[in-house]
Coordinates of C-alpha atoms and ligand atoms in Angstrom, one line a residue:
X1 CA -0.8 -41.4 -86.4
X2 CA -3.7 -44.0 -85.4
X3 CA -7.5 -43.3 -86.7
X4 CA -8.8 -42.0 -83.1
X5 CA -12.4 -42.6 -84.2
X6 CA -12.7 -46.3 -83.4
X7 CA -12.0 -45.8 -79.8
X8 CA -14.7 -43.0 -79.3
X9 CA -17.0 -44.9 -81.2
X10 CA -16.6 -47.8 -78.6
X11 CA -16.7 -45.6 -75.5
X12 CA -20.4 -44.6 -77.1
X13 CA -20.8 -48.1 -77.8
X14 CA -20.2 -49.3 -73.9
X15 CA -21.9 -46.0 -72.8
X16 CA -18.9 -45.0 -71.6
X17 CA -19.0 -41.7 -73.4
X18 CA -18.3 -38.7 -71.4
X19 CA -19.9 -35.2 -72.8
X20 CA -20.1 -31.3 -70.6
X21 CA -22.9 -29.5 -70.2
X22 CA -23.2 -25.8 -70.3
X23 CA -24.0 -23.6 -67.0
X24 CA -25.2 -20.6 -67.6
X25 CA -26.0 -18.1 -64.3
X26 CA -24.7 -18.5 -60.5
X27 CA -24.0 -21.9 -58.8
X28 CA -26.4 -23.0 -56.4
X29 CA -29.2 -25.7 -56.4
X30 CA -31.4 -24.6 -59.5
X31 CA -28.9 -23.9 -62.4
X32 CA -30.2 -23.2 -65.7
X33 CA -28.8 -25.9 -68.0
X34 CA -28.5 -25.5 -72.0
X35 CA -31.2 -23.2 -71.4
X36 CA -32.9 -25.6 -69.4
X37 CA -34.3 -24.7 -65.3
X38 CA -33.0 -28.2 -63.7
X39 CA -32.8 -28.4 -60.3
X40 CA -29.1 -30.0 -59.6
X41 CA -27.8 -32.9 -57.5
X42 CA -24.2 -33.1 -58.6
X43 CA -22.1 -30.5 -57.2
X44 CA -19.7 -29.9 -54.3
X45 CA -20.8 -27.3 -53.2
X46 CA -22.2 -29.0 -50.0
X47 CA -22.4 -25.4 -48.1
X48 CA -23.8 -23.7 -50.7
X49 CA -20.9 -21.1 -50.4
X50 CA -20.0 -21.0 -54.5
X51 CA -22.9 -18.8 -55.3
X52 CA -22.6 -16.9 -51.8
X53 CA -23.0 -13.1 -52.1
X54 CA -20.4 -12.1 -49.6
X55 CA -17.7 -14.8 -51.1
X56 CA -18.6 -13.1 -54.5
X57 CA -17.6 -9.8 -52.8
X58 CA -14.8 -10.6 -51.5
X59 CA -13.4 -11.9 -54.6
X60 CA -14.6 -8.6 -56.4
X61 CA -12.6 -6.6 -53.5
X62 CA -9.4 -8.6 -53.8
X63 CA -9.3 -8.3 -57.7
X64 CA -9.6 -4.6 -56.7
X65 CA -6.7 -4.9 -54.3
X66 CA -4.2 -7.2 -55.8
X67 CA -5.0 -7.2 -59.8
X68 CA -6.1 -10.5 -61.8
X69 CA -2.9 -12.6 -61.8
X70 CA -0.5 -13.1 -59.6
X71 CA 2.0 -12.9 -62.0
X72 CA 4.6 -16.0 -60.9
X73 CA 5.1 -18.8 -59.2
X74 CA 5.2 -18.8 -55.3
X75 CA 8.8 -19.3 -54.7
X76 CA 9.0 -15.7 -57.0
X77 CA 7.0 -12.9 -56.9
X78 CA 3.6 -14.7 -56.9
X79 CA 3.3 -15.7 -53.1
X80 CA 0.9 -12.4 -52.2
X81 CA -0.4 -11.1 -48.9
X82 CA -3.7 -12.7 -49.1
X83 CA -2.6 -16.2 -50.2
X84 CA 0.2 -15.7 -47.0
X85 CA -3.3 -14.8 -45.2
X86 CA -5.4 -17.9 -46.3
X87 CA -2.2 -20.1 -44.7
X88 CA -2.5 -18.9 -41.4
X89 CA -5.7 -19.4 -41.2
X90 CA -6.1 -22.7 -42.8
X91 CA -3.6 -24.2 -40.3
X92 CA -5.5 -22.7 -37.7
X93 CA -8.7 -24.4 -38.7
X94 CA -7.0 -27.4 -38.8
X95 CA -5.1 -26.6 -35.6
X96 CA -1.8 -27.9 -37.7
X97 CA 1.8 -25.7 -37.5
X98 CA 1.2 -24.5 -40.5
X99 CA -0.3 -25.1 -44.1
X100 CA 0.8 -24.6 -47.9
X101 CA -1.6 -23.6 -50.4
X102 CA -1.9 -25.6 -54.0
X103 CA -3.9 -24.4 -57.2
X104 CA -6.0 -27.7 -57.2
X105 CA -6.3 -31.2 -54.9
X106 CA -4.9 -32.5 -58.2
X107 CA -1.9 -31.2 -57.8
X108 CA -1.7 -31.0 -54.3
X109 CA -1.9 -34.9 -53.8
X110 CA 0.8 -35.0 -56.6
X111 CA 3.4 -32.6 -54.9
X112 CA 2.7 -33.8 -51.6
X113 CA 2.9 -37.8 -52.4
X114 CA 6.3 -37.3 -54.8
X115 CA 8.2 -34.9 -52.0
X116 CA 7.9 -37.6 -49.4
X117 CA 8.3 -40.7 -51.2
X118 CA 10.5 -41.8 -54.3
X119 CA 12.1 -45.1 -55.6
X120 CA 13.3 -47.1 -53.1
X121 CA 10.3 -46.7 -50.8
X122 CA 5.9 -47.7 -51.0
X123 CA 3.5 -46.0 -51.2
X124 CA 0.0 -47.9 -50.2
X125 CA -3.3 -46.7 -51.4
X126 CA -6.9 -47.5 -50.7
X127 CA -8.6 -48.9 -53.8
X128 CA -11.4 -46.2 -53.7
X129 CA -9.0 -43.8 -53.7
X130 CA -9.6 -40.3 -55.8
X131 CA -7.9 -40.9 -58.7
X132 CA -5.0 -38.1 -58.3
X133 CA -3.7 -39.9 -54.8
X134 CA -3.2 -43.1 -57.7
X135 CA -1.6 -40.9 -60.1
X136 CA 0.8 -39.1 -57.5
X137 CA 1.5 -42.2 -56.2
X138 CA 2.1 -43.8 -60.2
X139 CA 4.7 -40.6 -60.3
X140 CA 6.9 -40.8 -57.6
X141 CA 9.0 -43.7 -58.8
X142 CA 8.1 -45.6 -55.4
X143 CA 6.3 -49.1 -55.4
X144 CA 2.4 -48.7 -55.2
X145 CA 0.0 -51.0 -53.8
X146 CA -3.5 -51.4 -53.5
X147 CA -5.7 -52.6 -50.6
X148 CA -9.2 -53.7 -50.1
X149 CA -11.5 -50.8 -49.7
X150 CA -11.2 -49.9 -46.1
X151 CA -9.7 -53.2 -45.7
X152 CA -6.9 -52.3 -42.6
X153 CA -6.6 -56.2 -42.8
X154 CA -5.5 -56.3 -46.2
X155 CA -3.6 -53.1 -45.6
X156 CA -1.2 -55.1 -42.3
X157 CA -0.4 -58.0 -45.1
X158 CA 0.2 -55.6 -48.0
X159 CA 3.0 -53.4 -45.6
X160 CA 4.9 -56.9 -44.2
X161 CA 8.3 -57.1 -45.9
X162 CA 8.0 -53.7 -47.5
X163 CA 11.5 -51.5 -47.7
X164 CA 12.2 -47.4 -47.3
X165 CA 10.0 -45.0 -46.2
X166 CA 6.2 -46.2 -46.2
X167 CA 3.2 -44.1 -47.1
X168 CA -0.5 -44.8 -46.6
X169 CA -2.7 -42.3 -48.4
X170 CA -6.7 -42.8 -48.2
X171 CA -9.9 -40.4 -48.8
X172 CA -11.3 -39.0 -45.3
X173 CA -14.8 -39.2 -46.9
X174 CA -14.8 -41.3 -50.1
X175 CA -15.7 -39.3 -52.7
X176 CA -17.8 -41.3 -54.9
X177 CA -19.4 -43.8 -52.4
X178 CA -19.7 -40.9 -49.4
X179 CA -18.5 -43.4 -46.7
X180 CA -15.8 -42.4 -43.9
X181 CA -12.6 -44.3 -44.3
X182 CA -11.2 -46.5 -41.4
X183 CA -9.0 -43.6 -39.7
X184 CA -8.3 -44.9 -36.0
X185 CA -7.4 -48.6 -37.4
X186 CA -5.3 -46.7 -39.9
X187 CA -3.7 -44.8 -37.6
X188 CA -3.2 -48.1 -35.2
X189 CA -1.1 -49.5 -38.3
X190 CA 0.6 -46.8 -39.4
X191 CA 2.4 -46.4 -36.1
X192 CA 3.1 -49.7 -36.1
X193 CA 4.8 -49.9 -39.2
X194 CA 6.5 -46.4 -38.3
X195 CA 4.3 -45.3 -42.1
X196 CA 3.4 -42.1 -42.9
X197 CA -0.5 -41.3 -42.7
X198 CA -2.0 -39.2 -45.3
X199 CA -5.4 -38.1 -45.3
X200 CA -7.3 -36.6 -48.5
X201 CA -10.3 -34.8 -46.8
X202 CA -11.3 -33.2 -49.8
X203 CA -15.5 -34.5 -48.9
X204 CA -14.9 -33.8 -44.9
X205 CA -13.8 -30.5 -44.4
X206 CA -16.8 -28.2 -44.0
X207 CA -18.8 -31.1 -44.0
X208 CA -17.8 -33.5 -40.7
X209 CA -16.8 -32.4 -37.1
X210 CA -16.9 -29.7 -35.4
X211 CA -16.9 -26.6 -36.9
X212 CA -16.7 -28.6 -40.3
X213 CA -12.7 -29.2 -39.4
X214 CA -13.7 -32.4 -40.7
X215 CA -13.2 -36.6 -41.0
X216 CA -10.0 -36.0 -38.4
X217 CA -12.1 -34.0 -35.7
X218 CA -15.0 -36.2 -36.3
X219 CA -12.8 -39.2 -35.2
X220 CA -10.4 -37.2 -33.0
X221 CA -7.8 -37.4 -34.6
X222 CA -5.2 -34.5 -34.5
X223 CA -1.3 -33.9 -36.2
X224 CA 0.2 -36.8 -33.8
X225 CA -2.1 -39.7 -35.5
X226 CA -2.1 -38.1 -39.3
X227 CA 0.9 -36.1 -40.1
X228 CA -0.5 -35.4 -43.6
X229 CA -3.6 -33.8 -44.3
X230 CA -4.7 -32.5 -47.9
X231 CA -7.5 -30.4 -48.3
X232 CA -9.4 -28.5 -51.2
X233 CA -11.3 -25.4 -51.4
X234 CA -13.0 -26.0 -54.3
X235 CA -16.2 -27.7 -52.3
X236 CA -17.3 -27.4 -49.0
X237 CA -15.7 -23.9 -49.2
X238 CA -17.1 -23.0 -52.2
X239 CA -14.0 -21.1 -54.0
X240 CA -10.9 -23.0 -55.8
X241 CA -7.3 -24.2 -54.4
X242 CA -6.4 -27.3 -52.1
X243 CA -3.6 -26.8 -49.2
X244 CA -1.3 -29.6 -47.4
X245 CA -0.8 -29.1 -43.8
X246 CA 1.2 -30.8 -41.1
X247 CA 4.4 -29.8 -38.9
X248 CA 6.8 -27.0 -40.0
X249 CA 8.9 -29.4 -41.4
X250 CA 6.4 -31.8 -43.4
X251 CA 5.2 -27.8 -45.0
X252 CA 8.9 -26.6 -45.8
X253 CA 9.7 -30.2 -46.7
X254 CA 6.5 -29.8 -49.4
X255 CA 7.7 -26.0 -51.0
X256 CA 11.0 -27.2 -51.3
X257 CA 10.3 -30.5 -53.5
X258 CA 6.6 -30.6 -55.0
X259 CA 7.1 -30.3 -58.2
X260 CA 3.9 -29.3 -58.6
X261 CA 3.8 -26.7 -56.1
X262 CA 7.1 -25.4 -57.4
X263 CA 7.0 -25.2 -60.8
X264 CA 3.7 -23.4 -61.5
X265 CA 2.0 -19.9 -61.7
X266 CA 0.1 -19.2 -58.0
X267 CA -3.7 -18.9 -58.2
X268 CA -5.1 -15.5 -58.6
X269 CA -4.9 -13.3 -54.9
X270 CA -8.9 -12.5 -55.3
X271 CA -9.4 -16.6 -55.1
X272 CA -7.6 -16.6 -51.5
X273 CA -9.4 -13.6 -50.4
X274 CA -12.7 -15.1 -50.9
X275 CA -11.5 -18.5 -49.6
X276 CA -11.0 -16.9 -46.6
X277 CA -14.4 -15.4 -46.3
X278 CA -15.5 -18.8 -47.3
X279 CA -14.0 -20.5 -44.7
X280 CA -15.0 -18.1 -42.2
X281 CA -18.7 -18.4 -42.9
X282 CA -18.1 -22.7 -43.2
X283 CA -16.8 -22.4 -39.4
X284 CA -19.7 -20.1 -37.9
X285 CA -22.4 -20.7 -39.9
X286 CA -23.5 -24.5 -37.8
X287 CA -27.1 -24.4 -39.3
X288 CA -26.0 -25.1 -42.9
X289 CA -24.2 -28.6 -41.6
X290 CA -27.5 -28.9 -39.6
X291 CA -29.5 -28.7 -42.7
X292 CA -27.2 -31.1 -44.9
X293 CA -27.5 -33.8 -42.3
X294 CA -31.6 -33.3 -42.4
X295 CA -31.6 -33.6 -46.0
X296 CA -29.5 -36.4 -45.8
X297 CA -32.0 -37.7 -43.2
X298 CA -35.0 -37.0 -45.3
X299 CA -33.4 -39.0 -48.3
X300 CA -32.0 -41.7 -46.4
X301 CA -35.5 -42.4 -45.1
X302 CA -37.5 -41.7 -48.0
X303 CA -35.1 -43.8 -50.2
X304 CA -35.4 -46.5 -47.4
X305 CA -39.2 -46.8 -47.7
X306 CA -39.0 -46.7 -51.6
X307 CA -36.4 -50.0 -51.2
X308 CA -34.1 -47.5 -53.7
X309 CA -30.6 -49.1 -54.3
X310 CA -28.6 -46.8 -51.9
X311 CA -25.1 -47.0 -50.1
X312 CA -24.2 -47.2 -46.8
X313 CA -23.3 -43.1 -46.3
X314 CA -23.8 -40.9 -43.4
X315 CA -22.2 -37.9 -45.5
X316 CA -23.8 -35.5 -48.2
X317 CA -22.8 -38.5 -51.2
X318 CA -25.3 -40.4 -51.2
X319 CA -24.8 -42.9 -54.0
X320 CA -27.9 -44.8 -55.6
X321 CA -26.2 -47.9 -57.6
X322 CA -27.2 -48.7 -61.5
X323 CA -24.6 -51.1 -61.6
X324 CA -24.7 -51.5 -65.2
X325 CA -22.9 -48.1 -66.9
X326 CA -25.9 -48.5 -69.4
X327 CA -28.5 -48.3 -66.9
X328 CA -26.7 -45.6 -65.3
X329 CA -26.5 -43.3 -68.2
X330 CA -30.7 -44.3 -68.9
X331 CA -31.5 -43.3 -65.2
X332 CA -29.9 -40.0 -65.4
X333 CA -31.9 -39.2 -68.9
X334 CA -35.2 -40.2 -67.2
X335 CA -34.3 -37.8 -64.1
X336 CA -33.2 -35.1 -66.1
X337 CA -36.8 -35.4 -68.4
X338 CA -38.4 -34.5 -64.9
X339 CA -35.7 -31.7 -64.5
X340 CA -33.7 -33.3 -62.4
X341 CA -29.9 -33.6 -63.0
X342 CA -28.0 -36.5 -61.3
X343 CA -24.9 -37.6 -63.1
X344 CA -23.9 -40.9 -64.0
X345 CA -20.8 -41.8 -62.3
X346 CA -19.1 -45.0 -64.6
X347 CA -15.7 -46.6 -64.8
X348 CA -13.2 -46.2 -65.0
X349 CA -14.3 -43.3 -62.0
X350 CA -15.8 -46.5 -60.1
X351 CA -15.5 -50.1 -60.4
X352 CA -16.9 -52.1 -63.6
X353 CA -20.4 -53.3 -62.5
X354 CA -21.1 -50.5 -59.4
X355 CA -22.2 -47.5 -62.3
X356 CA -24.3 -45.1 -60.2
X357 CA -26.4 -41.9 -60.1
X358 CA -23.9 -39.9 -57.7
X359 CA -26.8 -38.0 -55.9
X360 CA -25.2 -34.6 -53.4
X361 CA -27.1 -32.5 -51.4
X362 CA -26.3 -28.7 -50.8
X363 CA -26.9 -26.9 -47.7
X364 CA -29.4 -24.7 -49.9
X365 CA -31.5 -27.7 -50.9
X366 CA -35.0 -27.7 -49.4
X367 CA -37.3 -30.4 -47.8
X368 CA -39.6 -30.3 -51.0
X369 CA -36.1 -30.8 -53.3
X370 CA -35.2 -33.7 -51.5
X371 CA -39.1 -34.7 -52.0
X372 CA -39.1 -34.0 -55.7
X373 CA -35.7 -35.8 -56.3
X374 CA -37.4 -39.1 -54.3
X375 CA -40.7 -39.0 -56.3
X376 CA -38.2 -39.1 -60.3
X377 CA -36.1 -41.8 -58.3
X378 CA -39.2 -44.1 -57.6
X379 CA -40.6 -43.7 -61.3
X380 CA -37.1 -45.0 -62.7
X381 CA -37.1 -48.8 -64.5
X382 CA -35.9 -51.0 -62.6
X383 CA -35.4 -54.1 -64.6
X384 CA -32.6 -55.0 -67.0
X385 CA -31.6 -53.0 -70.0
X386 CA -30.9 -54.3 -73.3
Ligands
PLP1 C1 -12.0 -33.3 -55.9 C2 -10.9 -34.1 -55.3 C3 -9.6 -33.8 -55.5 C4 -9.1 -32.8 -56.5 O1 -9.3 -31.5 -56.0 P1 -9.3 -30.4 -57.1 O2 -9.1 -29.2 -56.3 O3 -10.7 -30.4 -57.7 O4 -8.3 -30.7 -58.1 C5 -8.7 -34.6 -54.8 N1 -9.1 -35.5 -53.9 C6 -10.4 -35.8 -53.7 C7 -10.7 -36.9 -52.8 C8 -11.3 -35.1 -54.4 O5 -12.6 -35.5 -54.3

């Protein structure tokens, strides 16, 4: 058995060091940190829907209807009335055949990526990729390649020559550098090379298009261009879960070989029954996607005028880049001295030299957050760090 010390000592030593904070109270903008009032830049939660009052009641209500567990896996006894419910309606939101519901994105990309590609055939995967569309593609047994970031270029030479059933799986909305993938170039090659399209819209739905069906309705895109969508529940919507949907067949294909959808307990009922309140209020409620995209707006500008070191994002992400994982890690400290928490975002969860303060906003943000959170960016050091 090796001494594990060393290796934690150097992930201090490269700043690389991970740590979790303690949360006490109900999500929303303002948590209270290790007893600490900060006001919070980091979630997910771009609708503000975790902390909602009538999702929190219609958890409470399903707990009282179906228990706390479910009690088995899906294929068993643990595929209940509600999580049935939540399917229906999530492939009508996406306006797919039909949908399958997943306890995480984790898993979902996992299941998903191993039931329709094995040894033998490829499986081609946009460097910026979440890391769980690289780790379902590691453990399917079929050749993986990487391509330039949104590089459909690099993506043509990568395919040429390449045997069995192909598979292209990229982010909808990036999740770490907020920018929309290439979809109708994707789609273009994909056809082309008769591939599989598969598209991980964990940051768009909610967020993008109309309605929030997201980064497919907001390029019009439908079931015909990308026959696999992934989505997760656990943001925009504010609740917990993920889902594949696609054609009857792609779904049955999914229960009948994901591993991971197969051989695991199903999430608690109560979490679908407030999903599906939470994805009611995400399709009606327009004004809180109207809001995100004036904070965005606000920042963008304000972070323009203060010549801050942002990306190039239209969405809720709005990276500003430390580069160093050093300077990452002493911008985050300085923010959260003002009560401001931003987390530092380092390798390996981006590329070595693009460290950066991962800045969301939440539909519940207001005009003088946004404000607040551009007045501790413009006091940061910029210079080099020792
Ligand atoms: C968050 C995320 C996942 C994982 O979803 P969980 O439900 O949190 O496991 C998958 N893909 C992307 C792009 C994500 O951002």
């Amino acid at each position: 058995m090796r001494d594990l010390a060393p290796d934690l000592q150097r992930r201090r030593d490269e700043a690389l060091y991970r740590t979790r904070r303690v949360v006490q109270g109900r999500a929303g903008p303002e948590i209270v940190v290790d007893g600490e009032r900060m006001l919070a830049f980091c979630s997910n939660d771009y609708l503000g829907l975790a902390g909602d009052a009538r999702v929190a009641d219609a958890m409470v209500r399903g707990v009282e209807t179906y228990g706390v567990g479910s009690g088995a896996a899906h294929l068993v006894t643990g595929h209940v009335a509600a999580h049935h419910a939540l399917e229906e309606e999530l492939a009508e939101f996406t306006g797919r055949p039909r949908a399958v519901l997943f306890s995480t994105g984790y898993m979902a990309n996992l299941g998903v990526i191993g039931a329709l590609a094995g040894r033998g055939d490829s499986v081609f995967a946009d460097r910026l990729n979440h890391a769980s569309l690289i780790d379902g593609a590691l453990l399917s047994g079929a050749r993986f390649r990487r391509y330039a970031h949104a590089d459909t270029a690099a993506l043509e030479a990568r395919m040429a020559g390449a045997g069995g059933e192909r598979l292209v799986a990229t982010d909808g909305v990036f999740s770490m550098d907020g920018d929309v993938a290439p979809l109708p170039d994707l789609v273009k090659t994909c056809r082309r090379h008769g591939a599989w399209l598969m598209v991980d819209d964990a940051h768009g739905l909610g967020v993008l298009g109309d309605g929030g069906r997201g980064s497919l309705a907001h390029s019009g895109l439908g079931l015909d261009d990308v026959p696999v969508l992934v989505g997760t529940l656990g943001k925009a919507f504010g609740t917990f879960g993920a889902f594949v949907a696609g054609s009857e067949d792609l779904v049955e294909m999914v229960i009948q070989r994901a591993r991971p959808y197969i051989y695991t307990t199903a999430p608690p009922p109560s979490v679908a029954a407030a999903t599906r309140v939470g994805l009611r209020i995400a399709a009606a409620e327009q004004w809180r996607r109207e809001k995100l995209a004036a904070l965005v707006r606000r920042f963008r500008d304000g972070a323009r005028q203060l010549a801050l070191p942002i990306m190039d994002s239209q969405t809720p992400i709005q990276p500003v880049v430390a580069e160093s994982a050093a300077r990452a890690i002493n911008w985050s400290r300085n923010l959260e001295a003002s009560g401001i928490l931003v987390t530092a975002i380092r390798p390996p969860t981006v590329p070595d030299g693009s460290a950066r303060l991962r800045v969301t906003f939440s539909a519940l943000h207001e005009e003088a957050h946004v404000d607040r959170l551009l007045d501790a960016l413009s006091a940061l050091p910029r210079g080099d760090l020792a």
